[in-house]
Coordinates of C-alpha atoms and ligand atoms in Angstrom, one line a residue:
X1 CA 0.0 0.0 0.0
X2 CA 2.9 2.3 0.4
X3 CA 2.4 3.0 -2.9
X4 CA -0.3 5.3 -2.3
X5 CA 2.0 7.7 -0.8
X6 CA 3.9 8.4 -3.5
X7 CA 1.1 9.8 -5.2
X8 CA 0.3 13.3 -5.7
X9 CA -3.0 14.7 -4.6
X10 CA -4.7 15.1 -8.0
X11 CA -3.5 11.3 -8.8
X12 CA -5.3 10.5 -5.8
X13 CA -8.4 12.2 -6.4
X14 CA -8.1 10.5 -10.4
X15 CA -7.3 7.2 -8.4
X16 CA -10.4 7.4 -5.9
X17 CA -12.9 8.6 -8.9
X18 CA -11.9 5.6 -10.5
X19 CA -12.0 3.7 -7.9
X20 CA -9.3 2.1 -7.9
X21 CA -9.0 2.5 -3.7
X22 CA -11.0 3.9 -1.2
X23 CA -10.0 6.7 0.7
X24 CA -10.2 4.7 3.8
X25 CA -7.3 2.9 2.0
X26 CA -5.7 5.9 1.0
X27 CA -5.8 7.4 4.4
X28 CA -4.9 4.1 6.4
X29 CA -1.6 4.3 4.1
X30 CA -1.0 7.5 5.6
X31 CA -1.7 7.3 9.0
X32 CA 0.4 4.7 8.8
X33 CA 3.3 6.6 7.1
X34 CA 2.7 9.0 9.7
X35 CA 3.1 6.5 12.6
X36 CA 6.2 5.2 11.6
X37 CA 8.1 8.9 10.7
X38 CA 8.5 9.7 14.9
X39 CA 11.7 10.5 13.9
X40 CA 11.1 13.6 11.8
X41 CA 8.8 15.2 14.6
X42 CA 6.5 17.1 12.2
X43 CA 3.5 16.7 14.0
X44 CA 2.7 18.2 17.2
X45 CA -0.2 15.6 17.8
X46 CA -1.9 13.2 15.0
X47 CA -5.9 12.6 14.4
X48 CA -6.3 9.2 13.2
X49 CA -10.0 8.5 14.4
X50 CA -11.0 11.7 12.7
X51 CA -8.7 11.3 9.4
X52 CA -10.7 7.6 9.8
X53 CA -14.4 8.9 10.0
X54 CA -13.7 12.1 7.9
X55 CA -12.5 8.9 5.5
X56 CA -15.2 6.9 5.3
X57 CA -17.9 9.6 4.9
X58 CA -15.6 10.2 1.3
X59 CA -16.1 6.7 0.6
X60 CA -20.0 7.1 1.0
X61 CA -20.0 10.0 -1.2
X62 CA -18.0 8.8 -3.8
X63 CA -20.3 5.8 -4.0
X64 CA -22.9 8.1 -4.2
X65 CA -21.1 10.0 -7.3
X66 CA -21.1 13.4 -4.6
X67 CA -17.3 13.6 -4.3
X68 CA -16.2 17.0 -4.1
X69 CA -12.8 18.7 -4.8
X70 CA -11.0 17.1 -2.2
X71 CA -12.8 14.0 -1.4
X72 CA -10.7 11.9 0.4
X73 CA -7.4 13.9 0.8
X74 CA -5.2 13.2 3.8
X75 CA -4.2 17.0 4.8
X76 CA -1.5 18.0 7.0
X77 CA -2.6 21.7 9.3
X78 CA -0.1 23.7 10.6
X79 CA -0.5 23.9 14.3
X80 CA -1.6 27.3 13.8
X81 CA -5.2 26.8 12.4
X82 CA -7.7 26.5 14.8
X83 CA -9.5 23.5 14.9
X84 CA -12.9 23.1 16.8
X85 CA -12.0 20.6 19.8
X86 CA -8.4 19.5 18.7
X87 CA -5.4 21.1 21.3
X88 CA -4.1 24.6 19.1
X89 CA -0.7 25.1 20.6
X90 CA 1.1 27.8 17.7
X91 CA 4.0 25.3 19.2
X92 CA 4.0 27.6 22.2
X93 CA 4.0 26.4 25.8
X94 CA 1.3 29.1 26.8
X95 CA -1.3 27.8 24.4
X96 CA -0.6 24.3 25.7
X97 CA -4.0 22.5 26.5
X98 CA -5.6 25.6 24.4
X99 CA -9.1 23.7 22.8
X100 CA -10.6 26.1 20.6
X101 CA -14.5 26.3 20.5
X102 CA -14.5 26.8 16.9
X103 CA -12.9 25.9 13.6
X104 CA -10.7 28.3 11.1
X105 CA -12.4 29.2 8.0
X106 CA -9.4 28.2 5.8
X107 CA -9.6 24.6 7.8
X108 CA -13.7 24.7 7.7
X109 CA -13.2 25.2 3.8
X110 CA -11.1 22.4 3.4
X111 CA -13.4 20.2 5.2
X112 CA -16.5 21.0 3.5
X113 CA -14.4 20.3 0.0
X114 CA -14.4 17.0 1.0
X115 CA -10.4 16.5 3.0
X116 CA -9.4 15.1 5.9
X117 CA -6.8 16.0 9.2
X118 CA -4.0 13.2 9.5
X119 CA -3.3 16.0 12.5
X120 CA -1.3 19.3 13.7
X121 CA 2.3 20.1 12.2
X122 CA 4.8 21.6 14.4
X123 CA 6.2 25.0 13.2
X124 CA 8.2 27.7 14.7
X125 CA 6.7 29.5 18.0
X126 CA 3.8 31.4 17.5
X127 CA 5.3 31.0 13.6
X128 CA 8.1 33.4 13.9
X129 CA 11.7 31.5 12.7
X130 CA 13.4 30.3 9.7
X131 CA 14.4 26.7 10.3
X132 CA 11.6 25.0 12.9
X133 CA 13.7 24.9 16.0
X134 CA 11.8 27.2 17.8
X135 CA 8.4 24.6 18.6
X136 CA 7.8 24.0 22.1
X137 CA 8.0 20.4 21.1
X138 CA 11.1 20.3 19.4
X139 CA 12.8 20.5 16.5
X140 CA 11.1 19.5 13.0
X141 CA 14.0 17.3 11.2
X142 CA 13.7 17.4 7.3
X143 CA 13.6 13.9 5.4
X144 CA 16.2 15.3 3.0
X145 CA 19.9 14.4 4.0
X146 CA 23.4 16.3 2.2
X147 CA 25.0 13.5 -0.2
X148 CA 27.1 11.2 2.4
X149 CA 26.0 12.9 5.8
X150 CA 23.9 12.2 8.3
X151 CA 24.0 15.4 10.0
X152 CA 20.2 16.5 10.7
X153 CA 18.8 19.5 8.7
X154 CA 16.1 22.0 9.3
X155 CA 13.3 21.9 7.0
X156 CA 12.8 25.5 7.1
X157 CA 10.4 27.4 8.8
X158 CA 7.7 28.0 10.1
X159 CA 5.6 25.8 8.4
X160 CA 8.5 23.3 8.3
X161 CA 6.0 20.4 10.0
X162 CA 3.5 20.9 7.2
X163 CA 6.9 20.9 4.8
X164 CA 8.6 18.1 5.9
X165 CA 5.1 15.9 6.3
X166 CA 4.7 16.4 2.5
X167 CA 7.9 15.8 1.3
X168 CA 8.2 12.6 3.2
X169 CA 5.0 11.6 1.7
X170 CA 3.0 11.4 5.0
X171 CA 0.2 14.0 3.7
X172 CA -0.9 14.5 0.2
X173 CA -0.6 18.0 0.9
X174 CA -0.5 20.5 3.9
X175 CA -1.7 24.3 5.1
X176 CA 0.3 26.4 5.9
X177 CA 0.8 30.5 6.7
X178 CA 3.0 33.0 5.3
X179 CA 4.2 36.1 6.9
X180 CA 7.7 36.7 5.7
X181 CA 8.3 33.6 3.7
X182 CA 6.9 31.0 5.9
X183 CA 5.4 28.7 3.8
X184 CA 7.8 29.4 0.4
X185 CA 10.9 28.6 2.4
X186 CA 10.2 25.5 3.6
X187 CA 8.9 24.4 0.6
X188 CA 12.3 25.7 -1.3
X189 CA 14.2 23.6 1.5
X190 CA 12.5 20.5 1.3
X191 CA 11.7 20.6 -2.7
X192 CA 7.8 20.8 -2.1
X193 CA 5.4 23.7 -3.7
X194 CA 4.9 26.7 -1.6
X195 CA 2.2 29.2 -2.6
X196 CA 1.3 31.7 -0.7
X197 CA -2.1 34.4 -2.6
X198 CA -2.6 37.6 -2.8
X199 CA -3.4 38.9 1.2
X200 CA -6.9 38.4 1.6
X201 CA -7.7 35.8 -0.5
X202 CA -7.6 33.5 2.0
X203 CA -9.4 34.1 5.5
X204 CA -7.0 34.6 8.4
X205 CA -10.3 34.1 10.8
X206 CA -9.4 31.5 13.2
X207 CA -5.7 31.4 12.5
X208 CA -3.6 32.4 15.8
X209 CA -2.2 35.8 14.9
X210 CA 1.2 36.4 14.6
X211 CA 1.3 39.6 12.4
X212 CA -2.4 40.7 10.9
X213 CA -1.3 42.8 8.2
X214 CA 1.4 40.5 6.4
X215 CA -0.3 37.0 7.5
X216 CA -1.0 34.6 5.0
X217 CA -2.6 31.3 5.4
X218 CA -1.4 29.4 2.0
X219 CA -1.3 25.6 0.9
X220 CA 2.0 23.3 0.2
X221 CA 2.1 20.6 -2.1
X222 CA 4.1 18.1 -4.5
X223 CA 2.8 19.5 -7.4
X224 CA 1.7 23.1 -8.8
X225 CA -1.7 21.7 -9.6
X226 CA -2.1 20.1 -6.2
X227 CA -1.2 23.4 -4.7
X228 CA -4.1 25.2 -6.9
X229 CA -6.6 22.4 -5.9
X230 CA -5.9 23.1 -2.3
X231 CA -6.1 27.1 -3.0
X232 CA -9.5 27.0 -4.8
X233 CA -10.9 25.3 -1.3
X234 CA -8.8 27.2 1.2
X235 CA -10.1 31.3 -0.7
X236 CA -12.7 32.8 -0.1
X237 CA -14.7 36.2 1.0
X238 CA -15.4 35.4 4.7
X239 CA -17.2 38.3 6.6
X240 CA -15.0 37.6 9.7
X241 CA -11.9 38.9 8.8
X242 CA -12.3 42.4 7.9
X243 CA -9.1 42.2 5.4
X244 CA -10.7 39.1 3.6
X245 CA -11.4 40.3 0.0
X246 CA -14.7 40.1 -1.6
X247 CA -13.9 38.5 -5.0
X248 CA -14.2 35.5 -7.1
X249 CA -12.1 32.7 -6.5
X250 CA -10.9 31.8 -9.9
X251 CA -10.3 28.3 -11.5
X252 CA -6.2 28.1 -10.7
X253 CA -6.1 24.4 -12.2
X254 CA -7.1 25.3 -15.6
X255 CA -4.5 28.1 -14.9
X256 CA -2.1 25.7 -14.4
X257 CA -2.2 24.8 -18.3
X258 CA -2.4 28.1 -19.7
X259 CA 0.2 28.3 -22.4
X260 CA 2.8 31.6 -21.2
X261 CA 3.3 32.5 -24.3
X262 CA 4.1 36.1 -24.5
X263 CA 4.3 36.9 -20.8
X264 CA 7.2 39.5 -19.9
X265 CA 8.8 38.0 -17.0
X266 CA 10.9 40.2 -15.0
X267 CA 14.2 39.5 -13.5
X268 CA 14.9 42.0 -10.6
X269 CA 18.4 43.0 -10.4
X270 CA 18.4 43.9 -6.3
X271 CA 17.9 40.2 -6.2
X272 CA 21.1 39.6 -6.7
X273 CA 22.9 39.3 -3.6
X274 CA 26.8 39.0 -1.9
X275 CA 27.2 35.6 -0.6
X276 CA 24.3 33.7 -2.4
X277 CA 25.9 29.9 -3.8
X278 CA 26.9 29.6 -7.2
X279 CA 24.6 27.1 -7.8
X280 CA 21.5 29.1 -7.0
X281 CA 22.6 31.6 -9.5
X282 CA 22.9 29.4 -11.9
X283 CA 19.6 27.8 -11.1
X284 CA 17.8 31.3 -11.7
X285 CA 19.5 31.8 -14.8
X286 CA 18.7 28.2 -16.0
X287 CA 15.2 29.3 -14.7
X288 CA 15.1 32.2 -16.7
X289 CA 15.7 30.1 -20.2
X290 CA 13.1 28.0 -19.5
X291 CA 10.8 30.5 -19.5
X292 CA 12.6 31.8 -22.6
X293 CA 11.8 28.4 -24.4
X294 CA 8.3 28.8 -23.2
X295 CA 7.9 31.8 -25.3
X296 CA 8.3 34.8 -22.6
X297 CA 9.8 37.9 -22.7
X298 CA 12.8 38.0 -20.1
X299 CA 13.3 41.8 -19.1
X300 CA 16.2 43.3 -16.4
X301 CA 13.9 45.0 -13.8
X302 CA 14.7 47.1 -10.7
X303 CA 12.7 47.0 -7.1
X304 CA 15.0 49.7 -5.8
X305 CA 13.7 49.6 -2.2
X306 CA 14.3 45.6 -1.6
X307 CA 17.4 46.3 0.7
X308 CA 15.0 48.0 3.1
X309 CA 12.4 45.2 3.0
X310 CA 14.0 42.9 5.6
X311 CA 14.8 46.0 8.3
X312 CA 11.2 47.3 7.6
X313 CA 9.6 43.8 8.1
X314 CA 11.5 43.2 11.1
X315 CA 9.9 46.1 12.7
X316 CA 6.2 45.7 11.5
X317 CA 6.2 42.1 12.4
X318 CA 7.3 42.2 16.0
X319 CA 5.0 45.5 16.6
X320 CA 2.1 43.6 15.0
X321 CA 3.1 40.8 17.2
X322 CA 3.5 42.4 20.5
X323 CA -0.1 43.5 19.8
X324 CA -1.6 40.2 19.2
X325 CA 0.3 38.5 21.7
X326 CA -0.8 40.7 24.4
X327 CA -4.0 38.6 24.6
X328 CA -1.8 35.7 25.9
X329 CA -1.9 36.7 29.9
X330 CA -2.8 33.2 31.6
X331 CA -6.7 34.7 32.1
X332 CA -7.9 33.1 28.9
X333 CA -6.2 30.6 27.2
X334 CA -3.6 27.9 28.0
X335 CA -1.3 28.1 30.5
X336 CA -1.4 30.2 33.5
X337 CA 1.5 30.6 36.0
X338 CA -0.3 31.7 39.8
X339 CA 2.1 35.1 41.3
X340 CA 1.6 37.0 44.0
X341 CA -0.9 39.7 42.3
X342 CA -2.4 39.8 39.2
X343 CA 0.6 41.7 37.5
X344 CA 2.9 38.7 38.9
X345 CA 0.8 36.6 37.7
X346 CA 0.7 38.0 33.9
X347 CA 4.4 38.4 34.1
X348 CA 4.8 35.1 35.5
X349 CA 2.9 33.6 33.0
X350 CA 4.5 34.9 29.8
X351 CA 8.0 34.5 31.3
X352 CA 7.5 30.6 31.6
X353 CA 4.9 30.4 28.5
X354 CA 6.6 32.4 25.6
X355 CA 10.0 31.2 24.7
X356 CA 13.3 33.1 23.7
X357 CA 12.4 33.9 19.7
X358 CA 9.2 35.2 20.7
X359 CA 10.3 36.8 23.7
X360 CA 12.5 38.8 21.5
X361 CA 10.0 40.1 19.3
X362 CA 7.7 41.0 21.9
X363 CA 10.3 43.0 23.2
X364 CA 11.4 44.7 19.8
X365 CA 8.0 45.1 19.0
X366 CA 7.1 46.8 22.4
X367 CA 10.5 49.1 21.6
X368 CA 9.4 50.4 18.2
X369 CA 5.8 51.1 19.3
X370 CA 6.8 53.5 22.5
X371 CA 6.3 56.9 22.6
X372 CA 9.7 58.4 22.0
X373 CA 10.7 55.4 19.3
X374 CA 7.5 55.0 17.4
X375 CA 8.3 57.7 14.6
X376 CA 11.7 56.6 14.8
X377 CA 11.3 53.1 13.8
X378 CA 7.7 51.8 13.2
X379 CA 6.6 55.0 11.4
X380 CA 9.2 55.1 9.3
X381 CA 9.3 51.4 8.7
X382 CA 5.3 51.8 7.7
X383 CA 6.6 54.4 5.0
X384 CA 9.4 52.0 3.7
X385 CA 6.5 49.0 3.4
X386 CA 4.4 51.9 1.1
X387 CA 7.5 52.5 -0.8
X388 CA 8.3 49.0 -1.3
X389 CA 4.5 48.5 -2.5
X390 CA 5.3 51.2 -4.6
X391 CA 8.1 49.6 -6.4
X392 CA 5.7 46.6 -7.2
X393 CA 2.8 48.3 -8.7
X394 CA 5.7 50.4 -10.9
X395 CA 7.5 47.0 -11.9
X396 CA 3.8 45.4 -13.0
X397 CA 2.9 48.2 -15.4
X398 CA 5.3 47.0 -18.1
X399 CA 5.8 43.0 -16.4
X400 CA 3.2 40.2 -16.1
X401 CA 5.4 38.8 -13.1
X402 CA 8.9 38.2 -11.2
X403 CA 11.3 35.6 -11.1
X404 CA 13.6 34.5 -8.8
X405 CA 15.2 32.4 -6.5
X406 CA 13.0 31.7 -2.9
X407 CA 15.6 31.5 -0.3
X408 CA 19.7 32.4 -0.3
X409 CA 20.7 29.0 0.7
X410 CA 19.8 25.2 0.7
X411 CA 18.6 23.8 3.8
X412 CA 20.9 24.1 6.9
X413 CA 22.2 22.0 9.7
X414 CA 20.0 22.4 12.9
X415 CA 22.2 24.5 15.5
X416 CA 23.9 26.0 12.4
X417 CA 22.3 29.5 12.7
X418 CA 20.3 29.2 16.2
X419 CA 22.7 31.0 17.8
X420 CA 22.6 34.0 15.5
X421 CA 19.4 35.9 14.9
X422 CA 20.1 38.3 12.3
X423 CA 21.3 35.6 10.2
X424 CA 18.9 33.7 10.9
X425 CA 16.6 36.6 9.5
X426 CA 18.3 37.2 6.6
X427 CA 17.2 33.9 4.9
X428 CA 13.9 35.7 4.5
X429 CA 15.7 38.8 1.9
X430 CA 13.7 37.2 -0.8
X431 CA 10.5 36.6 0.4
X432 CA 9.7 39.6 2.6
X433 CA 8.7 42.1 -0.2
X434 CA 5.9 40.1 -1.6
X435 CA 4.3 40.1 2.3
X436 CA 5.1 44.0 2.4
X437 CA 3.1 44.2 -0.9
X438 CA 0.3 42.1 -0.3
X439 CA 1.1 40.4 -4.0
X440 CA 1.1 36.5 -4.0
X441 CA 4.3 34.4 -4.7
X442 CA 5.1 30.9 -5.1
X443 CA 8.5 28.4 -4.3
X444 CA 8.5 26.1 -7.0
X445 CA 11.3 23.2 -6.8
X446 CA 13.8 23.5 -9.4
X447 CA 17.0 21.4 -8.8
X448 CA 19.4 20.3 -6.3
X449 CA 22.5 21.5 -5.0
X450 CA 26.1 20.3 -4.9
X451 CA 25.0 17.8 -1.7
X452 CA 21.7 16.9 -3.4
X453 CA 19.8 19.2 -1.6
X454 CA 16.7 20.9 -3.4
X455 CA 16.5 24.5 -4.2
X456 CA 13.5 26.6 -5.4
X457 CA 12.7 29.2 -7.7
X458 CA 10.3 32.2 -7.0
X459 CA 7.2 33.5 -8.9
X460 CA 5.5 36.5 -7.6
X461 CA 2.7 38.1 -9.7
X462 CA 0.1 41.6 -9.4
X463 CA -2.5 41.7 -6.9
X464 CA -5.4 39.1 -8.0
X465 CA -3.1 37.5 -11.1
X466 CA -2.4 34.3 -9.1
X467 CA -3.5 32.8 -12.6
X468 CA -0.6 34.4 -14.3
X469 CA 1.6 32.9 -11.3
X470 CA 0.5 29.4 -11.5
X471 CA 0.7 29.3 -15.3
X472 CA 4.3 30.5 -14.9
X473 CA 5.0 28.0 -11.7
X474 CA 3.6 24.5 -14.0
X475 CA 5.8 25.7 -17.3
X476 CA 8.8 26.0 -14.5
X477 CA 7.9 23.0 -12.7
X478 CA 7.4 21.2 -16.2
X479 CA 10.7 22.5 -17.7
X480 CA 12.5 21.5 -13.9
X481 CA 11.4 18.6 -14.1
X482 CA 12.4 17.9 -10.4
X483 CA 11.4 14.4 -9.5
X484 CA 14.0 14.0 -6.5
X485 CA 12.9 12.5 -3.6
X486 CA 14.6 12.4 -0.5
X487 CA 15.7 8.6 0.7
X488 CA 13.3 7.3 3.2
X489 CA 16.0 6.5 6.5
X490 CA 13.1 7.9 8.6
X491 CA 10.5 5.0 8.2
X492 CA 11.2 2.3 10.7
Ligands
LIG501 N1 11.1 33.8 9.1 C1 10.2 34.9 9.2 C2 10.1 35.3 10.6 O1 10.8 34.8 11.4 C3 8.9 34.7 8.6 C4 8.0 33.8 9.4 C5 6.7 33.6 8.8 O2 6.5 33.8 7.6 N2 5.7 33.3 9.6 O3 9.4 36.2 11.0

């Protein structure tokens, strides 16, 4: 049966119309792929009995010729989601024992289309990190090893549970949420599909906040057309977020086989950067002739204000976050540490709940936002984000959309950067901007590295175009023609 998860998500869905297995059978082969990959640690706690029953109600409606557009699909959700019932940690020790009374929308969507929850991935605290060694449950180790090592490697972050689940072919697919790069990353590390839409397209009610204005709940996948199944179920308008947008979802499968013939794709020079491996350089530029084959116009672009993106981001986020994390004071959900008085008590709380990452924002972000630093640094960060928007909407006038590479390195060792914040940060230079702007972007896997390790290649399109951007990822993903998969020394 093992067999089964090797496939992708729309070979599934093919395999269970034709009925060629159940999705009980489909789902009992992940479970039990799931049950023996402990020793990846990409789930935070795993739902069997309700991947089972979710399972067999498929079945009923396929018999019944009702299957919907994700009938039967074991999903992975990012411990970020809330799910009605089901322990909602953010990987955090203060949401520990945190049952929410009510379901996301993004995960509610899902549902209704007909999926099921093999369980909650582990990701970053509260999702703010790079690499996945932040969760209060550990480390997320990535299935993919460097050529002749055994040295463990992150599987980028946050959503590096969701990441490393798919890649190791325990899910069919996965959610997860994109604030600075958190879902493209991961997917550029571990050689999966990231996509993360245009802000607003997807509803953020129900997701645990990390920062409002640049969150972005998004779907990874082994394919580009997986990816846009999962998308057309996760959009839509949802009255409960006021940022969600009130538009059409369109049909991003059949976008996946529009020919790009004609498209002016734009290669931003700023994207160039000191230090980035010779082989992801030459990856963009092979990435760029494929495109060329395809029939698109490559054109040199500039997006002067990208140096500033990172600096800027790194002060929205943490003020956003010390915001949204102010809810967290023991009174009302998780964990609560008793002090003397009620202030010892908040204090006390946070101190043991929040760990050192988040800790750090909280405290940056309470820094920018006070009253002699606010102009300072979040003001003026808040006119660098406009700017940067600015240099978006300029660059889409005369280009249909961006290429270029998603992260400035292969996956890493675990410990390699912990010790270092700022570099740390800096794997997110390439991903940042498109959260600034708002504009949706994609990780597409492209090829390997020197030590076999994949490497991705970004899309980013207009507002709204994610059609353009998922016509460009499948030519990409078709030219690429990455079919590596990492060797399976997890399963025991
Ligand atoms: N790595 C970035 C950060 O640490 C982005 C995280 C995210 O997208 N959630 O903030």
């Amino acid at each position: 049966m093992s067999s089964l998860t090797d496939l992708t998500l729309a070979q599934a869905r093919a395999g269970l119309d034709s009925k060629k297995f159940s999705a009980r059978e489909l789902v009992d082969a992940h479970i039990d792929a799931v049950e023996k990959a402990d020793a990846l640690n990409a789930f935070t706690q795993t739902t069997p009995h309700l991947a089972r029953a979710q399972a067999e109600e498929s079945d009923k409606r396929i018999a019944a010729g009702e299957a919907r557009l994700l009938e039967g699909m074991p999903l992975a959700i990012k411990d970020l989601f809330c799910t009605d019932g089901i322990e909602t940690t953010a990987s955090s020790n203060i949401l520990k024992g945190f049952k929410p009374p009510y379901e996301s929308t993004v995960t509610a969507n899902l549902w209704a289309a007909g999926a099921n929850m093999l369980g909650k991935t582990s990701m970053d605290e509260f999702a703010m990190g790079s690499s996945n060694e932040t969760a209060a449950t550990g480390s997320v180790i990535s299935p993919w090893r460097r050529e002749g090592s055994n040295a463990a490697l992150v599987p980028g972050g946050s959503s590096g549970g969701s990441a490393s689940a798919v890649a190791a072919g325990l899910a069919l697919g996965g959610t997860g949420t994109d604030t600075g790069g958190s879902i493209r990353q991961p997917a550029a590390f571990t050689g999966t599909v990231g996509v993360k839409a245009t802000y607003g397209r997807c509803s953020r009610w129900g997701v645990v906040a990390f920062a409002s204005s640049l969150d972005h709940p998004g779907p990874i996948g082994k394919s580009v057309e997986d990816c846009a199944m999962m998308l057309q179920a996760m959009a839509s308008f949802d009255p409960k977020d006021s940022t969600s947008l009130n538009v059409e979802t369109p049909d991003f499968s059949a976008a996946c086989k529009r020919s790009i013939k004609g498209l002016k794709i734009g290669v931003p020079k700023e994207y160039r950067v000191d230090g980035m491996p010779p082989e992801i350089e030459k990856l963009w530029e092979e990435g760029r002739a494929w495109l060329k084959d395809a029939g698109c116009e490559l054109v040199d672009v500039s997006l002067p204000h990208t140096k500033y993106a990172l600096p800027a981001y790194y002060i929205i986020a943490p003020a956003e976050a010390s915001s949204n994390l102010a809810r967290y004071d023991g009174m009302r959900f998780g964990l609560r540490v008793d002090g003397a008085d009620l202030t010892d008590t908040y204090e006390q709380t946070r101190a043991a709940g929040f760990g050192p990452e988040v800790q750090r924002r909280l405290m940056i972000g309470a820094y920018v936002l006070s009253a002699g630093y606010y102009d300072a640094y979040y003001l003026r960060a808040q006119k660098v984000r406009r700017r940067i928007r600015g240099d978006f909407d300029e660059v889409f006038q005369s280009v249909d959309a961006l290429l270029t590479p998603t992260a400035p390195s292969a996956a890493f060792a675990i410990g390699e950067k912990a010790g270092d914040p700022v570099t740390m940060y800096l794997n997110d230079i390439f991903t940042v901007t498109a959260n600034l702007a708002g504009v949706p972007a994609m990780s597409v896997p492209a090829g390997l590295d020197g030590q076999g390790l994949p490497l991705g290649l970004q899309v980013v399109a207009p507002a709204l175009q994610e059609e353009k951007m998922f016509a460009v990822g499948a030519a990409l993903e078709k030219a690429a023609g990455f079919t590596a998969k990492p060797e399976a020394w997890w399963a025991v």
